[in-house]
Amino acid sequence: MVRIIASLVGAAFVFVLGLALFGTVSEWVSNPPVESAEHEFHHHPLDAGLSSAGFFGKFDRRQVQRGFQVYQEVCSACHSLKYVSFRDLTQLGYNDAEVKAIAKGWKIEQPTINPDTGEASTRPNVPSDRFPSPFANDIAARAANNNALPPDLSLMAKARHDGANYIYSLVGHGYVAQPAELIRKFPASKTPTGLHYNQYFANLNIAMPPPLTQDGQVTYADGTRASVDQMAKDVSAFLTWTAEPRLEARHAAGFGAVVFLIIFCFLAWGAYQNVWRDLKH
Amino acid sequence: MSFPWAKHYQPKQPLMRWLDEKLPLPRLVYNAVGAGYPVPRNLNYFWNFGVLAGAALGIQIITGIVLAMHYAANAGVAFGSIESIMRDVNAGWFLRYAHANGASMFLLVVYIHIGRGLYYGSYKAPREMVWLLGVVIFLLMMATAFMGYVLPWGQMSFWGAQVITGFFSAIPLVGDTIRVWLLGGFAPDNAALNRFFSLHYLLPFVIAGVIVLHIWALHIPGSNNPTGVEVKGEQDTVPFHPYYTAKDAVGLGVFMLVFALLLFFSPNLLGHPDNYIEANPLSTPAHIVPEWYFLPFYAILKSFTANFILDAKLWGVLAMFGSILLLFFLPWLDSSPVRSANFRPLYRKFLGVLLLDVLVLGYVGGAEPSPGVILLGQIASIYYFAHFLIILPIVARSERPRPLPNSITEAVLEKHAGLGPTKSAMAN
């Protein structure tokens, strides 16, 4: 009885799937899918070659500090970093006094309430503060940016596929002239005014104007030549750190855990052989 | 329970004797997973995966309880609380990555455990109840994993919840009402997040309870084995401890090693980048996909694109749930008295195709939809249902199994004899 009902249920599912399959095939034949501009002209990210990549990856502190400088002087005009605190900068090799100075000198102040009048006010940042947002709220951010919302950057390196390389490619090498071939093949996909063609952006047209426009835009404190490529790499390194500040602790703990477990496996294997030595199995 | 030659618990220490009189808990453990449980001597490494699943549940419960101390189930702050766990809680990154990847490891070992059961016929009489309880555990795990994935309140959490609770709206007439009632709102929001958290905390303990029943039901007929032949006498078995505790320790070591590599060196490999973007009801991700362990079922859901009497969506939902619920009937669909696929040449081939089929469905579930992918998913879905509901009952009747060994011991000795006369003679 169970088998009869089962075969009927099975036949029903197979029949309906067969109908669906027929529909898929006839749709495919009568209405073949068209290529899209995104599909054809989107590029996979270039390799930023960061030292944090790979099994034994560690942050290059000087590079991350340079990336922080790029964030501070360029990105922070529009992008917040709301999950990162000034105190976290000590992990990059800044000492307490330097962090205090960075917090205090930060251009955007921390929103607060005037203790005397109760009115909205601001005060200088202290190390325990999170990085303040450049805009009071999302509406203000959109109003200032042609109705586009600059995303928070704290997690950007994890919030995109191949995030570190994506950031590097997008800001360092993504802004090129829209290929003539694209406009010829997909006239409807011409970049609208107010947007910018970027070959690493998912739909090819990004609202963000090119942030890194010329070599030497930032004067690095450590004297490194600030080419666009270098700045893009450095800011990618910085955002890798903001997204995964515990990366080095994780790699170190992982190394210990793997060594421990390999030894454990050998010991367990030996014990197993010993227990079973007299028994065929 | 189990076999008459099972060893009896005989405490020597006065304290243990005293305890045994008042509360025979050590006796229970001894009989369940100690020397008092006789197990076939020929189990291979596939029999490690039950213990591994238990270990994975333990890891999930321990890491989960500690995470719950730091997590805030509120739509306004949930995403931020995860970030503070990752950044500010001592070893918080470890707890969270262990829990997120632990879920994947748990599902992985359970899939292998289920596959083992399918291959060696562990679902057949007299172990039907073990199998039925196993399917219940699997369903509970899926519910728990789904609700756990919602808790970080990222984009995939939110939109996954939107899609999965949307299944209920496929029910005719009352579907939308049921969905709103389950969610506590018209879309996933604070009410839904709170109840998901509550249930996500509850269900693992329900799973633990059903596991107790699963093991209890297993101990009545005893474990199956690679030959599928029942235990005939004492020479066929060894005590669980120390024989299989030693073997399970090896399996556990390898499991932990794989887990550690994933957790420490590629913790976001199996997650989706969109879940590092906070949930935003106004912005739909380009491509909503569930976690990897749901992909085959998601592919079945998406394969139903034609209306026939019922709506295509309802067909998809019925088929998706049906694809798991049909496992409940497996012991009666497969009427072959032979358990192990080693002796069922035809069934073995179809099972191989099924494995490939499920992998294809997994690929389709995660791929960007295109006509080719949809077509592939539809073909693979047809095979999935045909395999269990049509092919399997026919194969069970028509195939001619290979001759079975007379006993487990005979099979073991034959295998060793086959290795070459010298070695076998030396072992004798």
XYZ file of C-alpha atoms in Angstrom:
709
model
C 0.000 0.000 0.000
C 2.771 2.405 0.985
C 4.571 1.594 -2.243
C 1.484 2.211 -4.386
C 0.817 5.599 -2.784
C 4.504 6.475 -3.001
C 4.670 5.672 -6.693
C 1.572 7.814 -7.307
C 3.066 10.730 -5.362
C 6.351 10.208 -7.182
C 4.568 10.137 -10.540
C 2.750 13.370 -9.666
C 5.977 15.196 -8.789
C 7.740 13.821 -11.848
C 4.816 14.821 -14.083
C 4.677 18.392 -12.777
C 8.473 18.665 -13.049
C 8.181 17.367 -16.593
C 5.686 20.134 -17.375
C 8.013 22.692 -15.816
C 10.938 21.270 -17.770
C 8.974 21.510 -20.996
C 8.178 25.123 -20.146
C 11.845 25.884 -19.480
C 12.956 24.372 -22.775
C 10.274 26.076 -24.878
C 11.000 29.401 -23.182
C 14.699 28.903 -23.828
C 14.103 28.187 -27.509
C 11.493 30.865 -28.166
C 13.069 33.506 -25.983
C 16.812 32.883 -25.684
C 18.504 34.765 -22.842
C 20.298 37.942 -23.876
C 23.791 38.795 -22.751
C 23.984 41.674 -20.320
C 26.592 44.399 -20.122
C 27.373 43.466 -16.497
C 27.950 39.888 -17.511
C 30.335 40.743 -20.300
C 32.242 43.764 -19.038
C 32.489 43.141 -15.303
C 36.044 42.263 -14.263
C 37.219 40.001 -11.491
C 39.324 41.841 -8.904
C 43.099 42.094 -9.220
C 45.289 40.671 -6.488
C 46.262 43.345 -3.973
C 49.023 41.079 -2.627
C 48.339 41.944 1.013
C 50.516 40.418 3.704
C 47.396 39.491 5.688
C 46.294 36.972 3.054
C 47.130 33.298 3.407
C 47.594 30.839 6.250
C 50.301 32.723 8.117
C 49.086 36.170 7.119
C 50.009 39.101 9.344
C 49.217 42.768 8.993
C 51.964 44.994 7.657
C 51.556 47.654 10.345
C 53.216 50.406 8.366
C 50.972 49.692 5.420
C 47.840 49.599 7.598
C 48.894 52.915 9.165
C 49.271 54.388 5.688
C 45.844 53.002 4.814
C 44.452 54.668 7.908
C 45.937 57.938 6.689
C 44.157 57.463 3.341
C 40.898 56.751 5.163
C 41.381 59.796 7.358
C 42.223 62.187 4.535
C 40.027 60.826 1.733
C 37.382 58.221 2.610
C 36.236 59.638 5.944
C 34.750 62.664 4.188
C 31.778 60.468 3.249
C 32.178 56.997 4.799
C 31.618 56.086 8.437
C 33.523 53.402 10.340
C 30.977 52.814 13.054
C 32.175 49.498 14.519
C 35.752 50.685 15.040
C 36.900 52.713 18.049
C 39.825 55.097 18.249
C 41.308 52.901 21.000
C 41.520 50.041 18.481
C 44.251 52.027 16.704
C 46.705 50.915 19.414
C 46.688 47.554 17.607
C 48.270 49.301 14.626
C 51.274 50.373 16.652
C 50.142 53.848 17.742
C 50.806 54.540 21.418
C 48.161 55.815 23.828
C 49.205 59.443 23.507
C 49.106 59.277 19.715
C 45.631 57.677 19.779
C 44.451 60.394 22.143
C 45.771 63.045 19.799
C 44.200 61.394 16.735
C 40.830 61.220 18.520
C 41.013 64.786 19.722
C 42.056 66.136 16.343
C 39.406 64.208 14.367
C 37.497 66.691 12.191
C 34.032 65.347 12.952
C 33.124 65.657 16.609
C 31.181 63.160 18.666
C 27.448 63.942 19.005
C 26.421 64.515 22.573
C 23.965 66.448 24.751
C 24.890 69.751 26.284
C 24.838 68.962 30.029
C 23.599 72.467 30.889
C 20.895 73.045 28.328
C 20.038 69.480 27.196
C 20.380 70.560 23.611
C 22.081 68.467 20.942
C 25.747 69.314 20.830
C 29.145 67.857 19.960
C 32.386 67.308 21.829
C 35.912 66.284 20.824
C 36.469 62.541 20.460
C 38.209 60.437 23.119
C 39.894 57.046 22.529
C 36.871 55.071 23.782
C 34.629 56.626 21.112
C 33.704 54.886 17.908
C 34.694 56.764 14.751
C 31.948 59.384 14.272
C 29.866 59.344 11.116
C 30.496 62.262 8.754
C 26.733 62.730 8.425
C 24.121 63.193 11.132
C 21.976 60.434 9.648
C 21.248 58.533 6.441
C 18.962 61.224 5.084
C 21.653 63.844 5.488
C 24.142 61.467 3.845
C 21.869 60.919 0.842
C 21.072 64.612 0.566
C 24.773 65.411 0.310
C 25.542 62.602 -2.160
C 23.105 62.795 -5.034
C 20.710 60.470 -3.180
C 23.329 57.718 -2.845
C 24.195 56.415 0.623
C 27.935 55.982 1.241
C 28.112 52.602 3.024
C 29.841 52.102 6.346
C 33.331 50.727 5.714
C 33.966 48.765 8.937
C 33.061 45.423 7.385
C 33.471 46.207 3.699
C 36.369 43.780 3.259
C 34.104 40.926 4.406
C 30.859 42.187 2.895
C 31.960 41.670 -0.709
C 33.273 38.606 -2.469
C 37.066 38.656 -2.301
C 36.685 41.919 -0.359
C 40.282 43.110 0.079
C 41.112 42.632 -3.589
C 37.749 44.111 -4.561
C 38.397 47.337 -2.635
C 41.886 47.629 -4.087
C 40.669 47.067 -7.647
C 37.593 49.269 -7.331
C 39.321 52.387 -6.038
C 42.729 51.781 -7.615
C 41.968 50.503 -11.094
C 38.214 50.481 -11.605
C 37.541 53.963 -12.949
C 38.186 53.779 -16.664
C 36.409 55.279 -19.633
C 33.367 53.253 -20.578
C 34.492 50.955 -23.416
C 33.171 52.032 -26.816
C 32.339 48.414 -27.522
C 29.985 48.327 -24.532
C 28.056 51.366 -25.733
C 27.906 49.903 -29.229
C 26.614 46.513 -28.027
C 24.402 47.725 -25.201
C 23.325 51.288 -26.014
C 20.893 51.225 -23.078
C 23.745 50.593 -20.658
C 25.481 53.902 -21.186
C 26.511 55.241 -17.798
C 23.847 57.737 -16.669
C 24.897 61.200 -15.599
C 25.720 61.355 -11.911
C 27.116 57.804 -11.943
C 30.630 56.667 -12.793
C 31.708 53.685 -14.858
C 33.708 51.192 -12.792
C 34.657 47.829 -14.250
C 34.854 46.125 -10.829
C 31.478 47.318 -9.547
C 28.689 44.723 -9.767
C 26.441 46.705 -12.130
C 29.323 48.711 -13.646
C 27.910 52.104 -12.636
C 28.859 53.364 -9.206
C 27.622 56.519 -7.499
C 30.961 57.189 -5.799
C 33.146 59.628 -7.754
C 36.753 58.433 -8.173
C 38.218 58.915 -4.669
C 41.892 58.502 -5.613
C 42.501 60.719 -8.593
C 46.196 61.530 -8.675
C 49.532 60.352 -7.355
C 50.598 62.217 -4.254
C 47.010 62.939 -3.160
C 48.108 61.890 0.330
C 51.549 62.753 1.693
C 52.565 59.659 3.596
C 54.184 60.245 6.973
C 56.639 57.406 6.330
C 57.793 58.834 2.991
C 56.345 56.091 0.787
C 55.512 57.338 -2.706
C 51.737 57.763 -2.775
C 50.806 56.439 -6.209
C 47.118 55.708 -6.791
C 47.935 51.999 -6.837
C 49.837 52.292 -3.535
C 47.044 54.248 -1.839
C 44.455 51.720 -3.048
C 46.539 48.847 -1.682
C 47.066 50.610 1.621
C 43.421 51.471 2.161
C 42.513 47.892 1.284
C 44.972 46.720 3.962
C 43.432 49.145 6.456
C 39.881 47.982 5.717
C 40.973 44.353 5.994
C 42.088 45.218 9.490
C 38.856 47.069 10.369
C 36.809 44.099 9.152
C 38.862 41.453 10.935
C 40.962 43.060 13.668
C 41.603 39.707 15.391
C 43.075 38.086 12.276
C 46.574 37.677 13.716
C 45.315 36.167 16.983
C 43.178 33.795 14.924
C 46.066 32.655 12.750
C 48.323 32.161 15.771
C 45.689 30.208 17.708
C 44.961 28.175 14.583
C 48.593 27.234 14.168
C 48.723 25.987 17.763
C 45.422 24.142 17.431
C 46.469 22.375 14.227
C 49.829 21.270 15.674
C 48.057 20.011 18.810
C 45.442 18.135 16.796
C 47.997 16.498 14.508
C 49.815 15.152 17.573
C 46.456 14.089 19.032
C 45.580 12.224 15.827
C 48.870 10.302 15.892
C 48.419 9.368 19.551
C 44.806 8.316 18.993
C 45.880 6.268 15.983
C 48.539 4.542 18.071
C 46.053 3.809 20.851
C 43.597 2.435 18.294
C 46.225 0.127 16.769
C 47.222 -1.012 20.230
C 43.683 -1.797 21.363
C 42.848 -3.719 18.190
C 46.215 -5.485 17.737
C 44.907 -8.989 18.521
C 41.633 -8.751 16.672
C 40.925 -9.134 12.975
C 38.393 -6.697 11.693
C 19.478 -5.053 26.650
C 21.131 -6.174 23.435
C 23.059 -9.445 23.571
C 23.194 -12.028 26.378
C 26.996 -12.015 26.383
C 27.152 -8.287 27.082
C 29.465 -7.556 29.983
C 27.865 -6.615 33.267
C 28.756 -3.597 35.271
C 30.624 -4.693 38.384
C 31.881 -1.763 40.407
C 34.860 -2.653 42.559
C 35.265 0.584 44.421
C 33.025 0.915 47.497
C 32.015 4.442 46.458
C 30.931 3.277 43.015
C 29.082 0.292 44.558
C 27.292 2.693 46.869
C 26.422 4.977 43.967
C 25.222 2.027 41.859
C 22.762 1.055 44.616
C 21.354 4.555 44.968
C 21.507 5.866 41.410
C 22.852 3.497 38.735
C 23.948 6.263 36.394
C 27.451 4.841 35.815
C 25.748 1.530 34.953
C 23.600 3.301 32.387
C 26.647 4.899 30.769
C 28.520 1.563 30.920
C 25.699 -0.177 29.103
C 25.117 2.621 26.611
C 28.588 3.641 25.474
C 30.914 1.548 27.623
C 32.128 -2.028 27.770
C 28.556 -3.227 28.304
C 27.508 -2.561 24.709
C 28.633 -5.281 22.286
C 29.225 -3.898 18.778
C 29.995 -5.756 15.525
C 33.748 -6.106 15.120
C 33.812 -5.076 11.460
C 32.583 -1.470 11.540
C 34.435 0.879 9.194
C 35.158 4.588 9.617
C 31.681 5.535 8.399
C 30.464 4.362 11.798
C 32.368 7.220 13.435
C 29.933 9.818 12.257
C 27.251 9.246 14.880
C 29.727 10.052 17.622
C 31.025 12.992 15.593
C 27.498 14.369 15.252
C 27.116 14.098 19.027
C 30.406 15.924 19.523
C 29.314 18.625 17.072
C 26.065 19.130 18.976
C 28.051 19.450 22.197
C 30.305 22.092 20.627
C 27.272 24.004 19.337
C 25.561 23.969 22.723
C 28.646 25.106 24.633
C 29.654 27.863 22.225
C 26.010 28.844 21.787
C 25.358 29.269 25.489
C 28.372 31.547 25.858
C 27.436 33.524 22.743
C 23.931 34.031 24.134
C 25.537 35.790 27.105
C 26.751 38.507 24.745
C 24.173 38.530 21.980
C 21.156 40.860 22.004
C 18.056 39.579 20.188
C 16.698 42.931 19.119
C 16.396 44.029 15.525
C 17.925 47.395 16.376
C 21.102 46.113 17.975
C 21.525 42.438 16.987
C 23.965 43.122 14.143
C 26.016 45.464 16.320
C 26.079 42.987 19.193
C 27.625 40.375 16.890
C 30.268 42.916 15.906
C 31.039 43.675 19.537
C 31.395 39.917 20.133
C 33.865 39.818 17.240
C 35.847 42.831 18.435
C 35.483 43.370 22.156
C 34.462 40.111 23.863
C 37.430 38.024 25.029
C 37.945 35.332 22.381
C 34.546 36.358 21.021
C 35.755 35.909 17.434
C 36.647 32.322 18.350
C 33.255 31.595 19.889
C 31.339 33.044 17.005
C 33.401 31.484 14.235
C 33.340 28.147 16.087
C 29.557 28.328 16.334
C 28.985 29.407 12.724
C 31.393 26.858 11.262
C 30.353 24.296 13.863
C 26.878 24.351 12.311
C 28.396 23.509 8.935
C 30.505 20.729 10.450
C 27.433 19.355 12.258
C 25.375 19.240 9.066
C 28.324 17.800 7.132
C 28.819 14.856 9.494
C 25.061 14.292 9.701
C 24.825 14.130 5.901
C 27.595 11.517 5.873
C 25.830 9.701 8.734
C 22.578 9.638 6.708
C 24.472 8.525 3.607
C 26.020 5.701 5.622
C 22.521 4.627 6.663
C 21.341 4.659 3.051
C 24.301 2.669 1.759
C 24.352 -0.015 4.432
C 20.580 -0.273 4.828
C 20.606 0.833 8.443
C 17.004 2.034 8.044
C 15.685 -1.482 7.526
C 14.049 -3.780 10.045
C 14.708 -4.106 12.896
C 16.118 -0.525 13.008
C 13.179 1.424 11.524
C 12.643 3.350 14.744
C 16.303 4.409 14.835
C 15.899 5.765 11.316
C 12.585 7.522 12.020
C 14.048 9.269 15.057
C 17.067 10.174 12.950
C 14.857 11.909 10.394
C 13.164 13.796 13.251
C 16.597 14.932 14.460
C 17.487 16.039 10.934
C 14.297 18.109 10.646
C 14.941 19.706 14.046
C 18.501 20.484 12.992
C 17.317 22.179 9.837
C 14.877 24.332 11.786
C 17.556 25.200 14.337
C 20.154 26.021 11.690
C 17.727 28.226 9.781
C 16.741 30.209 12.866
C 20.357 30.500 13.953
C 21.279 32.005 10.600
C 18.639 34.697 11.101
C 20.063 35.868 14.434
C 23.018 37.975 13.140
C 20.388 40.055 11.344
C 22.445 40.574 8.215
C 21.002 40.888 4.736
C 20.950 37.132 4.088
C 19.468 36.523 7.544
C 16.607 38.879 6.849
C 15.932 37.868 3.259
C 16.391 34.199 4.013
C 13.775 34.521 6.740
C 11.555 36.403 4.320
C 11.824 33.614 1.713
C 11.522 30.659 4.081
C 8.589 31.997 6.086
C 7.077 32.866 2.704
C 6.608 29.096 2.182
C 3.686 29.216 4.554
C 1.910 31.790 2.440
C 1.737 29.165 -0.329
C -0.895 27.310 1.710
C -4.253 28.051 0.055
C -6.733 30.368 1.823
C -5.110 30.576 5.269
C -1.458 30.805 4.183
C -0.953 34.519 4.678
C -2.712 34.502 8.036
C -0.484 31.661 9.227
C 2.621 33.447 8.033
C 1.737 36.674 9.808
C 0.932 34.706 12.961
C 4.250 32.810 12.839
C 6.278 35.962 12.211
C 4.376 38.196 14.572
C 4.218 40.793 11.816
C 3.926 41.282 8.091
C 7.645 40.883 7.547
C 10.500 39.544 9.682
C 11.126 42.084 12.409
C 11.793 42.314 16.103
C 8.989 39.910 17.045
C 10.269 37.282 14.618
C 13.895 37.752 15.702
C 12.951 37.303 19.354
C 10.974 34.138 18.847
C 13.652 32.711 16.554
C 16.215 33.327 19.285
C 14.012 31.664 21.885
C 13.426 28.613 19.684
C 17.039 28.508 18.546
C 18.019 28.184 22.198
C 15.336 25.581 22.920
C 15.613 23.203 19.956
C 19.172 21.930 20.543
C 18.014 20.517 23.862
C 15.053 18.900 22.128
C 17.569 17.444 19.657
C 19.634 16.132 22.572
C 16.490 14.482 23.959
C 15.645 12.829 20.634
C 19.270 11.664 20.383
C 18.780 9.818 23.681
C 15.768 8.060 22.128
C 17.777 7.446 18.913
C 20.532 5.695 20.880
C 18.034 3.856 23.068
C 16.248 2.518 19.985
C 19.626 1.574 18.494
C 20.630 -0.476 21.528
C 17.661 -2.818 21.245
C 18.736 -4.505 17.964
C 22.351 -3.318 18.254
C 24.442 -1.575 15.588
C 24.272 -2.508 11.928
C 27.568 -3.318 10.160
C 29.079 -3.138 6.666
C 27.928 -6.642 5.721
C 24.395 -5.961 6.926
C 24.357 -9.487 8.360
C 22.964 -9.727 11.887
C 25.210 -10.621 14.799
C 25.143 -14.406 15.284
C 27.272 -14.889 18.362
C 29.823 -13.513 20.758
C 32.692 -13.901 18.262
C 30.979 -11.316 16.020
C 31.147 -8.485 18.526
C 33.587 -6.507 20.626
C 32.766 -4.305 23.619
C 32.186 -0.665 22.609
C 34.827 0.365 25.107
C 37.764 0.237 24.555
C 37.489 -0.923 20.936
C 35.248 1.726 19.463
C 36.068 4.494 21.911
C 39.647 4.142 20.608
C 38.521 4.156 16.991
C 36.161 7.097 17.557
C 39.022 9.062 19.087
C 40.863 8.828 15.758
C 37.775 10.007 13.902
C 37.262 12.792 16.396
C 40.856 13.954 15.934
C 40.472 14.166 12.149
C 37.093 15.893 12.521
C 38.569 18.488 14.880
C 41.486 19.021 12.514
C 39.196 19.784 9.579
C 37.085 21.975 11.853
C 40.165 23.864 13.072
C 41.421 24.512 9.546
C 38.044 25.941 8.609
C 37.567 27.943 11.789
C 41.012 29.492 12.083
C 42.052 29.906 8.476
C 38.915 30.331 6.404
C 36.065 31.138 8.769
C 33.953 32.955 6.185
C 34.401 30.414 3.388
C 30.946 28.885 3.847
C 29.137 32.103 4.741
C 27.778 34.731 2.394
C 29.390 38.205 2.214
C 25.959 39.852 2.224
C 25.487 38.747 5.814
C 28.123 41.300 6.816
C 25.676 43.977 5.658
C 23.047 44.849 8.234
C 19.482 43.761 7.418
C 17.690 46.307 5.274
C 14.046 45.609 4.404
C 14.205 48.190 1.611
C 17.119 46.658 -0.282
C 16.813 43.156 -1.727
C 20.130 41.362 -2.362
C 20.796 40.561 -6.022
C 20.869 36.855 -5.289
C 19.255 35.326 -2.197
C 20.767 31.965 -1.316
C 20.506 29.833 1.825
C 23.449 28.230 3.598
C 25.178 25.429 1.672
C 23.422 22.658 3.565
C 20.005 23.773 2.308
C 20.999 24.264 -1.323
C 19.748 20.903 -2.704
C 16.320 21.486 -1.169
C 16.293 25.080 -2.382
C 17.016 23.788 -5.889
C 14.007 21.444 -5.686
C 11.838 24.368 -4.569
C 12.954 26.504 -7.487
C 12.534 23.712 -10.048
C 8.740 23.849 -9.916
C 7.964 26.605 -12.382
C 4.707 25.331 -13.904
C 1.182 25.650 -12.523
C -0.804 22.427 -12.703
C -4.044 22.373 -10.691
C -2.013 23.854 -7.832
C 0.138 26.951 -7.970
C 3.780 26.372 -8.979
C 4.900 27.851 -5.654
C 2.747 25.413 -3.689
C 4.099 22.502 -5.732
C 7.614 23.692 -4.948
C 6.947 23.943 -1.229
C 5.209 20.546 -1.119
C 8.063 18.964 -3.062
C 10.707 20.566 -0.890
C 9.149 19.317 2.332
C 8.224 16.065 0.598
C 11.848 15.489 -0.384
C 12.697 15.140 3.311
C 9.440 13.651 4.584
C 9.711 10.768 2.119
C 12.667 9.558 4.159
C 10.139 8.579 6.859
C 8.722 5.953 4.491
C 12.040 4.594 3.287
C 12.009 1.444 5.470
C 8.791 0.399 3.735
C 9.631 1.595 0.253
C 12.692 -0.608 0.088
C 11.442 -4.141 0.631
C 14.735 -5.892 -0.125
C 15.757 -8.105 2.807
C 19.438 -7.435 2.057
C 20.743 -4.402 3.943
C 24.212 -3.616 2.704
C 24.584 -2.133 -0.785
C 27.820 -4.123 -1.034
C 25.618 -7.099 -1.895
C 23.079 -5.169 -3.998
C 24.797 -4.393 -7.313
C 21.839 -2.588 -8.911
C 20.807 -0.563 -5.855
C 24.425 0.438 -5.410
C 24.539 1.972 -8.884
C 21.342 3.925 -8.338
C 22.636 5.135 -4.975
C 25.760 6.395 -6.715
C 23.576 8.311 -9.153
C 21.582 9.735 -6.224
C 24.763 11.036 -4.582
C 25.757 12.746 -7.818
C 22.194 14.006 -8.198
C 22.189 15.645 -4.768
C 25.542 17.304 -5.515
C 24.107 18.651 -8.784
C 21.063 19.934 -6.892
C 23.429 21.627 -4.444
C 25.220 23.350 -7.319
C 21.924 24.419 -8.897
C 20.641 25.764 -5.565
C 23.576 28.140 -5.291
C 24.040 29.097 -8.951
C 22.733 32.249 -10.607
C 19.516 31.272 -12.366
C 19.823 30.806 -16.123
C 17.761 28.533 -18.390
C 20.519 25.926 -18.415
C 20.780 25.871 -14.635
C 17.008 25.684 -14.186
C 16.829 22.810 -16.663
C 19.595 20.965 -14.851
C 17.750 21.477 -11.561
C 14.525 20.126 -13.019
C 16.223 17.000 -14.364
C 17.992 16.435 -11.053
C 14.737 16.963 -9.112
C 12.965 14.421 -11.317
C 15.646 11.867 -10.526
C 15.495 12.632 -6.792
C 11.790 11.818 -6.531
C 11.936 8.986 -9.049
C 14.801 7.397 -7.129
C 13.010 7.140 -3.818
C 9.401 6.772 -4.861
C 9.556 4.761 -8.077
C 12.974 3.193 -8.761
C 13.787 2.029 -5.244
C 10.645 -0.141 -4.735
C 11.126 -1.719 -8.172
C 14.840 -2.373 -7.674
C 14.125 -3.969 -4.300
C 11.878 -6.516 -5.980
C 13.715 -7.199 -9.184
C 17.385 -7.207 -8.309
C 19.261 -10.367 -7.480
C 21.592 -9.745 -4.544
C 25.033 -11.292 -4.299
C 25.393 -14.124 -1.780
C 25.726 -12.919 1.790
C 28.401 -14.188 4.170
C 27.107 -16.545 6.861
C 28.330 -14.335 9.642
C 30.306 -11.210 10.401
C 33.249 -13.284 11.591
C 33.258 -15.317 8.394
C 33.280 -12.116 6.341
C 36.170 -10.742 8.396
C 38.242 -13.904 8.095
C 37.539 -14.132 4.361
C 38.689 -10.552 3.882
C 41.945 -11.285 5.682
C 42.439 -14.518 3.769
C 42.016 -12.496 0.579
C 44.928 -10.282 1.534
C 47.370 -13.105 0.728
C 48.184 -16.438 2.324
C 51.424 -15.350 3.983
C 49.960 -12.442 5.860
C 46.888 -14.412 6.846
C 49.016 -17.324 8.040
C 51.142 -14.968 10.096
C 48.081 -13.450 11.685
C 46.780 -16.871 12.578
